[in-house]
PDB file of C-alpha atoms and ligand atoms in Angstrom:
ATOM      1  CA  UNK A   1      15.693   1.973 -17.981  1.00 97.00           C
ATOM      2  CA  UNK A   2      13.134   1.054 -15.437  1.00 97.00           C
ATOM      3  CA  UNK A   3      12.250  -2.669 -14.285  1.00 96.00           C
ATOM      4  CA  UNK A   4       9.238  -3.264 -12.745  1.00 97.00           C
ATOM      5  CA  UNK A   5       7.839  -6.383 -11.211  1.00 97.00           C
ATOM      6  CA  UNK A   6       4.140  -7.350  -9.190  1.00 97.00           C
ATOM      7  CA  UNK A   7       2.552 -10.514  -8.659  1.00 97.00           C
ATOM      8  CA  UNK A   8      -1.483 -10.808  -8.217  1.00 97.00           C
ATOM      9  CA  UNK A   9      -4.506 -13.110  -8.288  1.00 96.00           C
ATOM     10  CA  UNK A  10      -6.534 -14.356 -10.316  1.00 95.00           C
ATOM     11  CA  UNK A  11     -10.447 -13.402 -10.121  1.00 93.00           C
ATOM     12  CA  UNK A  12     -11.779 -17.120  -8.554  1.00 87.00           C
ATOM     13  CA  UNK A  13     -13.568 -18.892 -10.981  1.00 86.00           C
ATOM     14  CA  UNK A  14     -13.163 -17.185 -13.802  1.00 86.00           C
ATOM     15  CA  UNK A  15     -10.869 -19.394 -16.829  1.00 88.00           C
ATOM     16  CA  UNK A  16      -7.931 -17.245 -17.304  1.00 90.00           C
ATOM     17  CA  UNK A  17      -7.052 -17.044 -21.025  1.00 92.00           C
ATOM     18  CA  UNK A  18      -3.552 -16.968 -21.368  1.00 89.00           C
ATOM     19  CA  UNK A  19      -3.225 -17.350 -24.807  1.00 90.00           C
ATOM     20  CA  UNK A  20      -5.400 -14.040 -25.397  1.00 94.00           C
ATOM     21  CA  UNK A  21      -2.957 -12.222 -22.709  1.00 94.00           C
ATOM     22  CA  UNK A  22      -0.132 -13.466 -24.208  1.00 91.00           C
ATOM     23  CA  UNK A  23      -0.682 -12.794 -27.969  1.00 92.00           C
ATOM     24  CA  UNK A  24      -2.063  -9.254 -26.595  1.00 95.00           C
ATOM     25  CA  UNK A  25       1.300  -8.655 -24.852  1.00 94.00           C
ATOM     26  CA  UNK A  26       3.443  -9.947 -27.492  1.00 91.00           C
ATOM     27  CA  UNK A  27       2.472  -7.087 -30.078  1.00 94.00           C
ATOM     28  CA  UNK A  28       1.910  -4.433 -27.270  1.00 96.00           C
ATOM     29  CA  UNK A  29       5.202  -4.890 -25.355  1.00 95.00           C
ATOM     30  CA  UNK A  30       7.080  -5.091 -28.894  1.00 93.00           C
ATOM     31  CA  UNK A  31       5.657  -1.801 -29.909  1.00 94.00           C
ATOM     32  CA  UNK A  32       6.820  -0.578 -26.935  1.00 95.00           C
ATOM     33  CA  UNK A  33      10.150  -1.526 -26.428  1.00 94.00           C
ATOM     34  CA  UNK A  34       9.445  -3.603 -23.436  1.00 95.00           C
ATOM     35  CA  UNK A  35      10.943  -6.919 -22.019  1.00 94.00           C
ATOM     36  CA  UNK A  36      10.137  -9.367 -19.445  1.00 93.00           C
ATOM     37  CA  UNK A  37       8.885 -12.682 -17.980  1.00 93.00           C
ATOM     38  CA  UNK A  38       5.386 -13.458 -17.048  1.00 94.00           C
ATOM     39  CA  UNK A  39       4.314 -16.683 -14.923  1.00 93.00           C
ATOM     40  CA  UNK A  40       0.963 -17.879 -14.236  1.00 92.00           C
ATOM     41  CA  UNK A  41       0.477 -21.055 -12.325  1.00 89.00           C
ATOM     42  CA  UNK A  42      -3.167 -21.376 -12.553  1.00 88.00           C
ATOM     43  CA  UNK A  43      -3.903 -19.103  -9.598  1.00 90.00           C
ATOM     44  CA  UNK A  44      -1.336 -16.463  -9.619  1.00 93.00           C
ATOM     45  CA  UNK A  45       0.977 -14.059 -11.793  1.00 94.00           C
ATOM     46  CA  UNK A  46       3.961 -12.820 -11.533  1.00 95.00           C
ATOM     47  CA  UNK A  47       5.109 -10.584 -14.037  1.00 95.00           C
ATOM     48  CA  UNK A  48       8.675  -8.243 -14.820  1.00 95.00           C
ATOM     49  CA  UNK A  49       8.493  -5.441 -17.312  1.00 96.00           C
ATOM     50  CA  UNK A  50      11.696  -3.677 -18.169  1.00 96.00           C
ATOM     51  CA  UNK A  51      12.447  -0.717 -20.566  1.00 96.00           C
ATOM     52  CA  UNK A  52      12.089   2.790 -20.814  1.00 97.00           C
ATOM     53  CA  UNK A  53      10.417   4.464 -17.878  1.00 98.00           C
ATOM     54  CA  UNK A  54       7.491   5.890 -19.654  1.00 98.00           C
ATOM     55  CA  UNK A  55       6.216   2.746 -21.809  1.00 97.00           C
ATOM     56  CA  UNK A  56       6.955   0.828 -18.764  1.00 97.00           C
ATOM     57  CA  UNK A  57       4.583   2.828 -16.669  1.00 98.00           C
ATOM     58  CA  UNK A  58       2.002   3.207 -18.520  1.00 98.00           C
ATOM     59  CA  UNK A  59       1.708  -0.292 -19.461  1.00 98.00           C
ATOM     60  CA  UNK A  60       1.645  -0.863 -15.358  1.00 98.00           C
ATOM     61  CA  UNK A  61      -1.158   0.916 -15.561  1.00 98.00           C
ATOM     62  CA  UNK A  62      -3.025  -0.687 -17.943  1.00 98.00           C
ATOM     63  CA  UNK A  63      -2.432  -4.050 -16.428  1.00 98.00           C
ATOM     64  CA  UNK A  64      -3.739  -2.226 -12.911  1.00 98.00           C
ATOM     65  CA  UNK A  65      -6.689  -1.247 -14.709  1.00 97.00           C
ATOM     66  CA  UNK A  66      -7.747  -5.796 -16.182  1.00 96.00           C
ATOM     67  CA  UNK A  67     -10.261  -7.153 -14.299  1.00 95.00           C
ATOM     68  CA  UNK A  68      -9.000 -10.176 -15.045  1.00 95.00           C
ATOM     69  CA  UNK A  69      -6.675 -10.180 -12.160  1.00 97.00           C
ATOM     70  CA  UNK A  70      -6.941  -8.502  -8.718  1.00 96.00           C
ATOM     71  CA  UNK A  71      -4.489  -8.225  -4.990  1.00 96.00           C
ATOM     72  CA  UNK A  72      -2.018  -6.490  -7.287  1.00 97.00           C
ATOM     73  CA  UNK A  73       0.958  -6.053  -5.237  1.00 97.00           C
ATOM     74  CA  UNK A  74       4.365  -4.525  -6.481  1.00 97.00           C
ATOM     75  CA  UNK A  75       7.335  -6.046  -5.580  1.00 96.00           C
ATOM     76  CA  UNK A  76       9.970  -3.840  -6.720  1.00 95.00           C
ATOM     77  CA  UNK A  77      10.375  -0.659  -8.994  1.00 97.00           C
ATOM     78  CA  UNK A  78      13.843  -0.172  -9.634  1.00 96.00           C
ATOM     79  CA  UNK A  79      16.405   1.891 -12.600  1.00 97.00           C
ATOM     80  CA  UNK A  80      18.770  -0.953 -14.501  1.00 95.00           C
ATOM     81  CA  UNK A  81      21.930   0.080 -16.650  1.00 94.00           C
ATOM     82  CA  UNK A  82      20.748  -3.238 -19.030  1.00 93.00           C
ATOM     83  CA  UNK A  83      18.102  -5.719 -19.962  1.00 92.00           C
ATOM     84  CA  UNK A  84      18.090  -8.668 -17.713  1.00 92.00           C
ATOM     85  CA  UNK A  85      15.059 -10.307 -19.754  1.00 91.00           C
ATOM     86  CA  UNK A  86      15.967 -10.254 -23.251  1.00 84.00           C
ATOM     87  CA  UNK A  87      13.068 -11.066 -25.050  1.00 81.00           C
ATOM     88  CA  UNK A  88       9.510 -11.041 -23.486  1.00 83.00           C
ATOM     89  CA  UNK A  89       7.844 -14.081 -22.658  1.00 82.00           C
ATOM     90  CA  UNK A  90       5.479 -16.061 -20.767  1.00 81.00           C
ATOM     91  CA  UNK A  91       5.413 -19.293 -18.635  1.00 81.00           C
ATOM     92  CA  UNK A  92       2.208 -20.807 -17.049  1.00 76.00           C
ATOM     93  CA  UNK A  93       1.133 -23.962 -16.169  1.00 72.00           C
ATOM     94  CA  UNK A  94      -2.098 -24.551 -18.475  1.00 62.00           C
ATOM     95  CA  UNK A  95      -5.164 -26.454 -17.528  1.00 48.00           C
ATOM     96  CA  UNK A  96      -3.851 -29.288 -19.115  1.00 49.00           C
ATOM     97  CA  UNK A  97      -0.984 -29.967 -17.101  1.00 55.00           C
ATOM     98  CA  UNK A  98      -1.953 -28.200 -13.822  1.00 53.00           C
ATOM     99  CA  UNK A  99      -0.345 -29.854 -11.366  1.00 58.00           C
ATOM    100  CA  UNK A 100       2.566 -30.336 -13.166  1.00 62.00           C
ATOM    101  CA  UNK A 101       4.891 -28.048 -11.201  1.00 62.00           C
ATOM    102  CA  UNK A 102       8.403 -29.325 -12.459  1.00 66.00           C
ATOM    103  CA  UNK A 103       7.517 -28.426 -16.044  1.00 83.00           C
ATOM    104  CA  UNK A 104       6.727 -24.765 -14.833  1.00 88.00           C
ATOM    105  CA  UNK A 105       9.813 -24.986 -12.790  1.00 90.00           C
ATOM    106  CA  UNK A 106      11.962 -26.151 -15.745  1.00 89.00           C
ATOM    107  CA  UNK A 107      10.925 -23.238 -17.757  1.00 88.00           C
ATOM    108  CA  UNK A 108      11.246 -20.593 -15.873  1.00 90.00           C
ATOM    109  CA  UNK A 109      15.055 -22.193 -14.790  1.00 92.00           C
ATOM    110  CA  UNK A 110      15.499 -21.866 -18.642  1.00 89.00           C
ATOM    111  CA  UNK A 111      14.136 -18.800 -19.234  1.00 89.00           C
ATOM    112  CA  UNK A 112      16.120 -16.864 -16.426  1.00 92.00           C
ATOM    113  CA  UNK A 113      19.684 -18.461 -16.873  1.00 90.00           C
ATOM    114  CA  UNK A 114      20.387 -14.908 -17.828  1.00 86.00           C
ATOM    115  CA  UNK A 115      19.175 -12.998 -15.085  1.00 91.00           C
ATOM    116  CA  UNK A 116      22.290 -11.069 -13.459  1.00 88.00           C
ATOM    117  CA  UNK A 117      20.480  -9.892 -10.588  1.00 91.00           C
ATOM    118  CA  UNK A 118      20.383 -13.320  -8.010  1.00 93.00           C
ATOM    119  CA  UNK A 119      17.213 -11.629  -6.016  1.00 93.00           C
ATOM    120  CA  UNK A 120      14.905 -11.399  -8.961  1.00 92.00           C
ATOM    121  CA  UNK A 121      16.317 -15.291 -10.914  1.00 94.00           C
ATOM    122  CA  UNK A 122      15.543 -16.740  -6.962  1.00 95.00           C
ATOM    123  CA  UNK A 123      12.452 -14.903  -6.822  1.00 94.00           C
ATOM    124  CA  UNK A 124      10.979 -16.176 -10.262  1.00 93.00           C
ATOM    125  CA  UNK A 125      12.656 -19.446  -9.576  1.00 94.00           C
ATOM    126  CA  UNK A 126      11.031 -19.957  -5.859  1.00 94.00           C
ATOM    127  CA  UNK A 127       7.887 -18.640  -7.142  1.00 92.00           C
ATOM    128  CA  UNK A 128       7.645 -21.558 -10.092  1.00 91.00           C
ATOM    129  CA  UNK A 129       8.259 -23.808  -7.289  1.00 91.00           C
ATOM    130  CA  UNK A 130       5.049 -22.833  -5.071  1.00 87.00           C
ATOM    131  CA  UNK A 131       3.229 -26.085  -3.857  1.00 75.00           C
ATOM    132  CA  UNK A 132      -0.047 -25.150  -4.933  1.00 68.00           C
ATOM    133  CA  UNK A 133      -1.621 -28.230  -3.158  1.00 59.00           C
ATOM    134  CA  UNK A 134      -0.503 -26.557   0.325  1.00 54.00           C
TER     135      UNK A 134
HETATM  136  C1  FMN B   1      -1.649 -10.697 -15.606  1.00 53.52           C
HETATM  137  C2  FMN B   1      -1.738  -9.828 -16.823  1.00 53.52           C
HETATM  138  C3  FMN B   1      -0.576  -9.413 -17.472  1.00 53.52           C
HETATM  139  C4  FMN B   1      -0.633  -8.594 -18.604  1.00 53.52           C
HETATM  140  N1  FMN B   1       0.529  -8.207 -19.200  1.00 53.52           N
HETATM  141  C5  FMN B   1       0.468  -7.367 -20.254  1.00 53.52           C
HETATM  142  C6  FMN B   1       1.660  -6.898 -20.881  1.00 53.52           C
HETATM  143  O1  FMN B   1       2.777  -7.256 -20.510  1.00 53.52           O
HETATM  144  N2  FMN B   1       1.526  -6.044 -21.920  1.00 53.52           N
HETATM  145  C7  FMN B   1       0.317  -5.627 -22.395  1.00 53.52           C
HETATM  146  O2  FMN B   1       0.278  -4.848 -23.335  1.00 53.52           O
HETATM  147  N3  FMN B   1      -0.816  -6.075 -21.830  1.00 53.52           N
HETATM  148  C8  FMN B   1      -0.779  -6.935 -20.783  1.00 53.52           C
HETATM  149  N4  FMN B   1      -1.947  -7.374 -20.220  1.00 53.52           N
HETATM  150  C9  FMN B   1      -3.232  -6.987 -20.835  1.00 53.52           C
HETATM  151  C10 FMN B   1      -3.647  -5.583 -20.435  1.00 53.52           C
HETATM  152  O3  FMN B   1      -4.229  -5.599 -19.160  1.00 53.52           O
HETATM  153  C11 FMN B   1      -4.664  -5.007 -21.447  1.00 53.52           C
HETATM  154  O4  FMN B   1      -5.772  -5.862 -21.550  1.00 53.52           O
HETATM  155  C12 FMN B   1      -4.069  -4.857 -22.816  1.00 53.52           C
HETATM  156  O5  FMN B   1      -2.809  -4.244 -22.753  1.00 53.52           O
HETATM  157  C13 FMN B   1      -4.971  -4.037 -23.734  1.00 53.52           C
HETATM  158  O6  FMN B   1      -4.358  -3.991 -24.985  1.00 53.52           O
HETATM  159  P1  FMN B   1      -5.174  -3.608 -26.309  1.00 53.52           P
HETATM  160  O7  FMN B   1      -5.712  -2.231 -26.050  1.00 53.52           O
HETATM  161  O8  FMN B   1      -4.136  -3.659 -27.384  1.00 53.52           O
HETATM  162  O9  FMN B   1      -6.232  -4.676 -26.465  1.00 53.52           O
HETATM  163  C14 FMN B   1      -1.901  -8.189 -19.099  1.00 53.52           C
HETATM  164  C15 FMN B   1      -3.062  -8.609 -18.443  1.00 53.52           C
HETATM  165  C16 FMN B   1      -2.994  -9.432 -17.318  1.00 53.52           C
HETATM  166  C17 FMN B   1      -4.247  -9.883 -16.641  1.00 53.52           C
END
């Protein structure tokens, strides 16, 4: 299996809809045997994808392809013998509690308890932890 993770930008000043990303990804990445953890905190994502080589890829590439995002930048591309995300979901920090970093932080603590690998649980966990007001 391959596990592949990015982070990019938002396009400024344009209202990300992470609902319609979310319910998109839901079905797609189901379909496709896929797994992983999204994060959006209002400004930026960072996102982990993990299955079979092929539906991984060319879901990567689809996501390369959504204006809705741009500065895509992968972190790491790498085979795994098992799933570290189990299911696939998302964590953001939505309009209405931007600003509310410890809630983001919280989740994403939750949702990668079971993350063997201690490089990618500290990078999800450091990254929910961004002071956006610096
Ligand atoms: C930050 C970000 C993450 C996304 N993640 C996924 C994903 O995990 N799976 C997926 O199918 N689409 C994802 N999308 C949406 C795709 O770019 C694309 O719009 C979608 O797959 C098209 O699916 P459709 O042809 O079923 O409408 C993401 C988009 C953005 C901006």
């Amino acid at each position: 299996m391959l596990q592949y993770c990015y982070i990019s930008s938002a396009r400024p000043g344009q209202p990300v809809d992470v609902d319609e990303i979310l319910a998109t990804s839901r079905r797609n990445n189901q379909q496709a045997g896929l797994s992983g953890l999204l994060i959006f905190d209002g400004r930026r994502f960072l996102q982990v994808l993990e299955g079979e080589g092929a539906a991984v890829r060319s879901t990567v590439e689809r996501i390369q392809a959504d204006p809705r995002h741009r500065a895509i930048v992968k972190l790491s591309e790498r085979r795994i013998e098992a799933r570290e995300f189990g299911d696939w979901a998302m964590a953001c920090n939505r309009v209405a509690d931007a600003g509310d970093s410890r809630n983001l932080a919280s989740t994403v603590d939750a949702l990668t308890e079971g993350v063997a690998d201690a490089n990618t649980r500290a990078l999800f966990r450091s990254f929910a932890r961004i002071d956006r007001a610096a």
